[in-house]
Amino acid sequence: MKQALVEKVSRERVGDEITKMIQGMFLWWPVFFLELMFSKGRDPLCSVQLICELGLYHTVFSVIPQEIKSQVPPELFQDTSSDAIAAAFILHAFSSTGKLDLPPAHPALLSLIQEDTLFRARLYLASLLLPFQGFTYTDRKEKTHSVLSAVIRESLKLGTQNHYLDGIPVLFAGVPILKDGMRMHENEPMSRAKLGLLLRHKSIHNSLTGSHWSTSILFSLMTDLVPCCNLQGDGFSSEYSHENLFQIKN
């Protein structure tokens, strides 16, 4: 079945259906599990869970050229979808009225994803691509690129619509910048001017790539919470840190 999906369904069609999924629309998939997929309705989290439960994560996201795949550890293409589910679960909890086993995030971080489905869709796709975070490859011109860009471009055939191809890699690039900035702020509080400069960094807030400081901070927070997420218990483990608790409250 998995091989048939790779060979018979165009990558453009796969990307189109994933786009519908993360925007909360119905999906189309081959008839042998069409009814099961439709039973999940318009909930992006349930669709993410179903893709992973059916073992289709890499069938959807890892169809990239061999010259790129050969430069990535083979372990990446095994069962690595748990981080994607965890990130999607956290985003779902933040963006819905459902209960979350931690304090609510500041309203300023949630306003865009609650009001704009396209911002929320971009964060859902970024969540799905979390297993590819940090992996790079070198092209024939000896230039280094992120693997997640190749996944968006080759496996999903998505471009800059809704700032997927140009915005999501920037979202990931902003994570270490924000974390470094927050560590510096904890050691020695920054002035409002320095905090403003941090939030105006081009990888954190840039209209050209659809980046907004609030969603950049929220995504960075999500990546911090992923290791603490207990998928079996639909909550967070006892290892949940006070550092993350402080970030959510503030």
mmCIF file of C-alpha atoms in Angstrom:
data_model
loop_
_atom_site.group_PDB
_atom_site.id
_atom_site.type_symbol
_atom_site.label_atom_id
_atom_site.label_comp_id
_atom_site.label_asym_id
_atom_site.label_seq_id
_atom_site.Cartn_x
_atom_site.Cartn_y
_atom_site.Cartn_z
ATOM 1 C CA MET A 1 0.000 0.000 0.000
ATOM 2 C CA LYS A 2 2.753 2.451 0.956
ATOM 3 C CA GLN A 3 4.676 1.804 -2.231
ATOM 4 C CA ALA A 4 1.510 2.237 -4.281
ATOM 5 C CA LEU A 5 0.912 5.626 -2.658
ATOM 6 C CA VAL A 6 4.425 6.709 -3.581
ATOM 7 C CA GLU A 7 4.199 5.440 -7.166
ATOM 8 C CA LYS A 8 0.560 6.132 -8.053
ATOM 9 C CA VAL A 9 -0.235 9.394 -6.274
ATOM 10 C CA SER A 10 1.523 12.506 -7.533
ATOM 11 C CA ARG A 11 3.489 14.541 -5.011
ATOM 12 C CA GLU A 12 1.430 17.584 -6.033
ATOM 13 C CA ARG A 13 -1.707 15.740 -4.968
ATOM 14 C CA VAL A 14 -0.101 14.720 -1.681
ATOM 15 C CA GLY A 15 0.889 18.329 -0.981
ATOM 16 C CA ASP A 16 -2.599 19.531 -1.854
ATOM 17 C CA GLU A 17 -4.208 17.071 0.558
ATOM 18 C CA ILE A 18 -1.773 17.914 3.357
ATOM 19 C CA THR A 19 -2.609 21.590 2.807
ATOM 20 C CA LYS A 20 -6.309 20.793 3.190
ATOM 21 C CA MET A 21 -5.563 18.765 6.305
ATOM 22 C CA ILE A 22 -3.648 21.470 8.157
ATOM 23 C CA GLN A 23 -6.325 24.025 7.252
ATOM 24 C CA GLY A 24 -9.006 21.800 8.773
ATOM 25 C CA MET A 25 -10.560 20.642 5.497
ATOM 26 C CA PHE A 26 -11.485 17.133 4.406
ATOM 27 C CA LEU A 27 -8.804 14.939 2.853
ATOM 28 C CA TRP A 28 -8.852 12.607 -0.110
ATOM 29 C CA TRP A 29 -6.904 9.350 0.119
ATOM 30 C CA PRO A 30 -7.221 5.959 -1.680
ATOM 31 C CA VAL A 31 -10.548 4.285 -1.145
ATOM 32 C CA PHE A 32 -9.292 1.466 1.103
ATOM 33 C CA PHE A 33 -8.994 3.865 4.025
ATOM 34 C CA LEU A 34 -10.958 6.861 2.741
ATOM 35 C CA GLU A 35 -13.826 6.196 5.140
ATOM 36 C CA LEU A 36 -11.470 5.959 8.108
ATOM 37 C CA MET A 37 -9.813 9.248 7.210
ATOM 38 C CA PHE A 38 -13.143 11.026 6.789
ATOM 39 C CA SER A 39 -14.224 9.792 10.201
ATOM 40 C CA LYS A 40 -11.631 12.151 11.679
ATOM 41 C CA GLY A 41 -13.559 15.136 10.333
ATOM 42 C CA ARG A 42 -11.997 18.567 10.169
ATOM 43 C CA ASP A 43 -9.540 18.201 13.044
ATOM 44 C CA PRO A 44 -5.905 18.577 11.874
ATOM 45 C CA LEU A 45 -4.586 16.836 15.004
ATOM 46 C CA CYS A 46 -6.681 13.724 14.412
ATOM 47 C CA SER A 47 -5.525 13.605 10.790
ATOM 48 C CA VAL A 48 -1.890 13.909 11.913
ATOM 49 C CA GLN A 49 -2.392 11.088 14.399
ATOM 50 C CA LEU A 50 -4.011 8.888 11.775
ATOM 51 C CA ILE A 51 -1.191 9.388 9.257
ATOM 52 C CA CYS A 52 1.321 8.351 11.908
ATOM 53 C CA GLU A 53 -0.755 5.457 13.264
ATOM 54 C CA LEU A 54 -1.071 4.027 9.750
ATOM 55 C CA GLY A 55 2.688 4.230 9.322
ATOM 56 C CA LEU A 56 2.356 6.716 6.461
ATOM 57 C CA TYR A 57 4.540 9.502 7.843
ATOM 58 C CA HIS A 58 7.571 8.760 5.680
ATOM 59 C CA THR A 59 5.394 7.805 2.713
ATOM 60 C CA VAL A 60 4.100 11.362 2.807
ATOM 61 C CA PHE A 61 7.108 13.376 3.927
ATOM 62 C CA SER A 62 10.273 11.474 3.023
ATOM 63 C CA VAL A 63 9.977 11.137 -0.759
ATOM 64 C CA ILE A 64 13.050 13.230 -1.562
ATOM 65 C CA PRO A 65 15.864 12.745 -4.102
ATOM 66 C CA GLN A 66 18.371 10.027 -3.266
ATOM 67 C CA GLU A 67 21.295 12.457 -3.331
ATOM 68 C CA ILE A 68 19.656 14.281 -0.424
ATOM 69 C CA LYS A 69 18.500 11.179 1.423
ATOM 70 C CA SER A 70 22.006 9.664 1.268
ATOM 71 C CA GLN A 71 23.372 12.594 3.304
ATOM 72 C CA VAL A 72 20.927 12.065 6.168
ATOM 73 C CA PRO A 73 21.291 9.406 8.910
ATOM 74 C CA PRO A 74 19.085 6.409 7.997
ATOM 75 C CA GLU A 75 17.537 6.504 11.470
ATOM 76 C CA LEU A 76 15.615 9.603 10.400
ATOM 77 C CA PHE A 77 13.576 7.523 7.962
ATOM 78 C CA GLN A 78 12.518 5.025 10.553
ATOM 79 C CA ASP A 79 9.710 5.596 13.064
ATOM 80 C CA THR A 80 10.479 9.184 14.075
ATOM 81 C CA SER A 81 6.970 10.632 13.936
ATOM 82 C CA SER A 82 6.355 10.886 17.696
ATOM 83 C CA ASP A 83 7.827 14.408 17.852
ATOM 84 C CA ALA A 84 5.508 15.486 15.027
ATOM 85 C CA ILE A 85 2.453 14.161 16.894
ATOM 86 C CA ALA A 86 3.604 15.790 20.136
ATOM 87 C CA ALA A 87 4.121 19.182 18.479
ATOM 88 C CA ALA A 88 0.725 18.956 16.764
ATOM 89 C CA PHE A 89 -0.901 18.006 20.081
ATOM 90 C CA ILE A 90 0.651 21.038 21.813
ATOM 91 C CA LEU A 91 -0.432 23.377 19.016
ATOM 92 C CA HIS A 92 -3.952 21.924 19.095
ATOM 93 C CA ALA A 93 -4.112 22.436 22.859
ATOM 94 C CA PHE A 94 -2.923 26.021 22.624
ATOM 95 C CA SER A 95 -5.252 26.927 19.760
ATOM 96 C CA SER A 96 -8.413 25.292 21.121
ATOM 97 C CA THR A 97 -10.502 25.573 24.244
ATOM 98 C CA GLY A 98 -9.537 22.067 25.302
ATOM 99 C CA LYS A 99 -7.850 21.437 28.621
ATOM 100 C CA LEU A 100 -4.080 21.576 28.746
ATOM 101 C CA ASP A 101 -2.038 20.244 31.639
ATOM 102 C CA LEU A 102 -0.056 23.491 31.957
ATOM 103 C CA PRO A 103 -0.764 27.204 32.377
ATOM 104 C CA PRO A 104 -2.228 28.994 29.350
ATOM 105 C CA ALA A 105 0.192 30.868 27.117
ATOM 106 C CA HIS A 106 0.081 34.640 27.035
ATOM 107 C CA PRO A 107 -2.841 35.844 24.848
ATOM 108 C CA ALA A 108 -0.422 37.835 22.675
ATOM 109 C CA LEU A 109 1.171 34.560 21.540
ATOM 110 C CA LEU A 110 -2.160 32.996 20.620
ATOM 111 C CA SER A 111 -4.081 35.809 18.955
ATOM 112 C CA LEU A 112 -2.878 35.124 15.385
ATOM 113 C CA ILE A 113 -3.370 31.359 15.395
ATOM 114 C CA GLN A 114 -6.833 31.738 16.901
ATOM 115 C CA GLU A 115 -7.899 34.379 14.385
ATOM 116 C CA ASP A 116 -6.068 33.329 11.207
ATOM 117 C CA THR A 117 -6.291 29.746 9.923
ATOM 118 C CA LEU A 118 -3.323 30.299 7.587
ATOM 119 C CA PHE A 119 -0.957 31.134 10.451
ATOM 120 C CA ARG A 120 -2.228 28.072 12.295
ATOM 121 C CA ALA A 121 -1.841 25.905 9.182
ATOM 122 C CA ARG A 122 1.783 26.997 8.808
ATOM 123 C CA LEU A 123 2.490 26.014 12.406
ATOM 124 C CA TYR A 124 0.814 22.629 11.897
ATOM 125 C CA LEU A 125 3.031 21.935 8.888
ATOM 126 C CA ALA A 126 6.096 23.059 10.841
ATOM 127 C CA SER A 127 5.037 20.649 13.596
ATOM 128 C CA LEU A 128 4.829 17.814 11.092
ATOM 129 C CA LEU A 129 8.337 18.617 9.880
ATOM 130 C CA LEU A 130 9.888 18.725 13.350
ATOM 131 C CA PRO A 131 11.699 15.358 12.910
ATOM 132 C CA PHE A 132 13.757 16.972 10.117
ATOM 133 C CA GLN A 133 14.943 19.834 12.331
ATOM 134 C CA GLY A 134 18.687 20.432 12.194
ATOM 135 C CA PHE A 135 19.435 18.146 9.233
ATOM 136 C CA THR A 136 21.196 19.637 6.223
ATOM 137 C CA TYR A 137 22.567 18.505 2.877
ATOM 138 C CA THR A 138 25.117 19.856 0.409
ATOM 139 C CA ASP A 139 24.176 20.335 -3.237
ATOM 140 C CA ARG A 140 26.413 19.954 -6.292
ATOM 141 C CA LYS A 141 27.571 23.557 -5.935
ATOM 142 C CA GLU A 142 28.729 22.841 -2.367
ATOM 143 C CA LYS A 143 25.951 24.960 -0.898
ATOM 144 C CA THR A 144 24.286 23.825 2.323
ATOM 145 C CA HIS A 145 20.492 23.617 2.568
ATOM 146 C CA SER A 146 18.025 22.386 5.182
ATOM 147 C CA VAL A 147 16.461 18.987 4.578
ATOM 148 C CA LEU A 148 13.056 20.284 5.658
ATOM 149 C CA SER A 149 13.159 22.731 2.718
ATOM 150 C CA ALA A 150 13.696 19.759 0.411
ATOM 151 C CA VAL A 151 10.751 17.954 2.021
ATOM 152 C CA ILE A 152 8.445 20.925 1.402
ATOM 153 C CA ARG A 153 9.723 21.412 -2.144
ATOM 154 C CA GLU A 154 10.161 17.797 -3.310
ATOM 155 C CA SER A 155 7.960 15.534 -1.195
ATOM 156 C CA LEU A 156 4.998 17.906 -0.910
ATOM 157 C CA LYS A 157 5.636 20.092 -3.975
ATOM 158 C CA LEU A 158 4.610 23.184 -2.027
ATOM 159 C CA GLY A 159 5.956 26.616 -2.887
ATOM 160 C CA THR A 160 5.662 29.988 -1.254
ATOM 161 C CA GLN A 161 1.860 29.928 -1.045
ATOM 162 C CA ASN A 162 0.966 30.748 2.572
ATOM 163 C CA HIS A 163 4.750 31.118 3.058
ATOM 164 C CA TYR A 164 5.315 27.372 3.364
ATOM 165 C CA LEU A 165 8.602 27.089 1.462
ATOM 166 C CA ASP A 166 9.991 30.491 2.410
ATOM 167 C CA GLY A 167 8.444 30.830 5.868
ATOM 168 C CA ILE A 168 8.756 27.458 7.601
ATOM 169 C CA PRO A 169 12.567 27.134 7.311
ATOM 170 C CA VAL A 170 12.792 30.661 8.744
ATOM 171 C CA LEU A 171 10.501 29.590 11.595
ATOM 172 C CA PHE A 172 12.979 26.828 12.459
ATOM 173 C CA ALA A 173 15.934 29.211 12.072
ATOM 174 C CA GLY A 174 14.396 31.535 14.640
ATOM 175 C CA VAL A 175 14.249 28.876 17.374
ATOM 176 C CA PRO A 176 17.941 28.919 18.429
ATOM 177 C CA ILE A 177 18.036 32.713 18.140
ATOM 178 C CA LEU A 178 15.113 33.068 20.546
ATOM 179 C CA LYS A 179 16.469 30.453 22.947
ATOM 180 C CA ASP A 180 19.882 32.119 23.052
ATOM 181 C CA GLY A 181 18.207 35.476 23.611
ATOM 182 C CA MET A 182 16.089 34.135 26.470
ATOM 183 C CA ARG A 183 19.122 32.568 28.151
ATOM 184 C CA MET A 184 20.934 35.904 27.947
ATOM 185 C CA HIS A 185 17.843 37.673 29.313
ATOM 186 C CA GLU A 186 17.685 35.308 32.298
ATOM 187 C CA ASN A 187 21.344 35.884 33.125
ATOM 188 C CA GLU A 188 21.142 39.632 32.658
ATOM 189 C CA PRO A 189 17.769 41.225 31.850
ATOM 190 C CA MET A 190 17.790 43.020 28.513
ATOM 191 C CA SER A 191 16.548 46.546 28.061
ATOM 192 C CA ARG A 192 13.302 47.032 26.162
ATOM 193 C CA ALA A 193 15.357 48.305 23.227
ATOM 194 C CA LYS A 194 17.453 45.124 23.088
ATOM 195 C CA LEU A 195 14.356 42.942 23.420
ATOM 196 C CA GLY A 196 12.811 44.885 20.559
ATOM 197 C CA LEU A 197 15.879 44.280 18.404
ATOM 198 C CA LEU A 198 15.689 40.564 19.177
ATOM 199 C CA LEU A 199 12.028 40.368 18.165
ATOM 200 C CA ARG A 200 12.715 42.290 14.946
ATOM 201 C CA HIS A 201 15.364 39.818 13.812
ATOM 202 C CA LYS A 202 14.594 38.765 10.225
ATOM 203 C CA SER A 203 14.191 35.115 11.288
ATOM 204 C CA ILE A 204 11.649 36.097 13.937
ATOM 205 C CA HIS A 205 9.584 38.902 12.442
ATOM 206 C CA ASN A 206 9.562 39.522 8.697
ATOM 207 C CA SER A 207 6.540 40.290 6.544
ATOM 208 C CA LEU A 208 8.372 39.020 3.438
ATOM 209 C CA THR A 209 8.368 35.471 4.816
ATOM 210 C CA GLY A 210 5.107 35.741 6.745
ATOM 211 C CA SER A 211 7.008 35.604 10.039
ATOM 212 C CA HIS A 212 5.500 37.251 13.112
ATOM 213 C CA TRP A 213 7.235 37.495 16.456
ATOM 214 C CA SER A 214 4.288 35.957 18.304
ATOM 215 C CA THR A 215 4.151 32.760 16.235
ATOM 216 C CA SER A 216 7.947 32.509 16.245
ATOM 217 C CA ILE A 217 7.973 32.580 20.050
ATOM 218 C CA LEU A 218 5.054 30.155 20.219
ATOM 219 C CA PHE A 219 6.794 27.674 17.909
ATOM 220 C CA SER A 220 10.008 27.928 19.952
ATOM 221 C CA LEU A 221 7.968 27.211 23.079
ATOM 222 C CA MET A 222 6.356 24.215 21.373
ATOM 223 C CA THR A 223 9.764 22.719 20.565
ATOM 224 C CA ASP A 224 10.715 23.117 24.242
ATOM 225 C CA LEU A 225 7.566 21.293 25.351
ATOM 226 C CA VAL A 226 7.804 18.360 22.915
ATOM 227 C CA PRO A 227 10.227 16.290 25.068
ATOM 228 C CA CYS A 228 7.874 16.733 28.033
ATOM 229 C CA CYS A 229 4.742 15.670 26.159
ATOM 230 C CA ASN A 230 3.190 12.398 27.285
ATOM 231 C CA LEU A 231 1.223 11.174 24.274
ATOM 232 C CA GLN A 232 -0.190 8.169 26.110
ATOM 233 C CA GLY A 233 -1.609 10.329 28.869
ATOM 234 C CA ASP A 234 -2.564 13.330 26.714
ATOM 235 C CA GLY A 235 -0.616 15.588 29.043
ATOM 236 C CA PHE A 236 2.893 16.331 30.255
ATOM 237 C CA SER A 237 5.332 14.175 32.170
ATOM 238 C CA SER A 238 6.609 14.861 35.652
ATOM 239 C CA GLU A 239 9.890 15.911 34.045
ATOM 240 C CA TYR A 240 8.152 19.089 32.851
ATOM 241 C CA SER A 241 10.562 21.862 33.801
ATOM 242 C CA HIS A 242 10.046 25.074 35.778
ATOM 243 C CA GLU A 243 11.948 26.884 33.030
ATOM 244 C CA ASN A 244 9.214 26.074 30.503
ATOM 245 C CA LEU A 245 6.531 26.956 33.042
ATOM 246 C CA PHE A 246 8.099 30.405 33.422
ATOM 247 C CA GLN A 247 8.139 30.874 29.643
ATOM 248 C CA ILE A 248 4.439 30.094 29.324
ATOM 249 C CA LYS A 249 3.395 32.424 32.124
ATOM 250 C CA ASN A 250 5.410 35.262 30.641
#
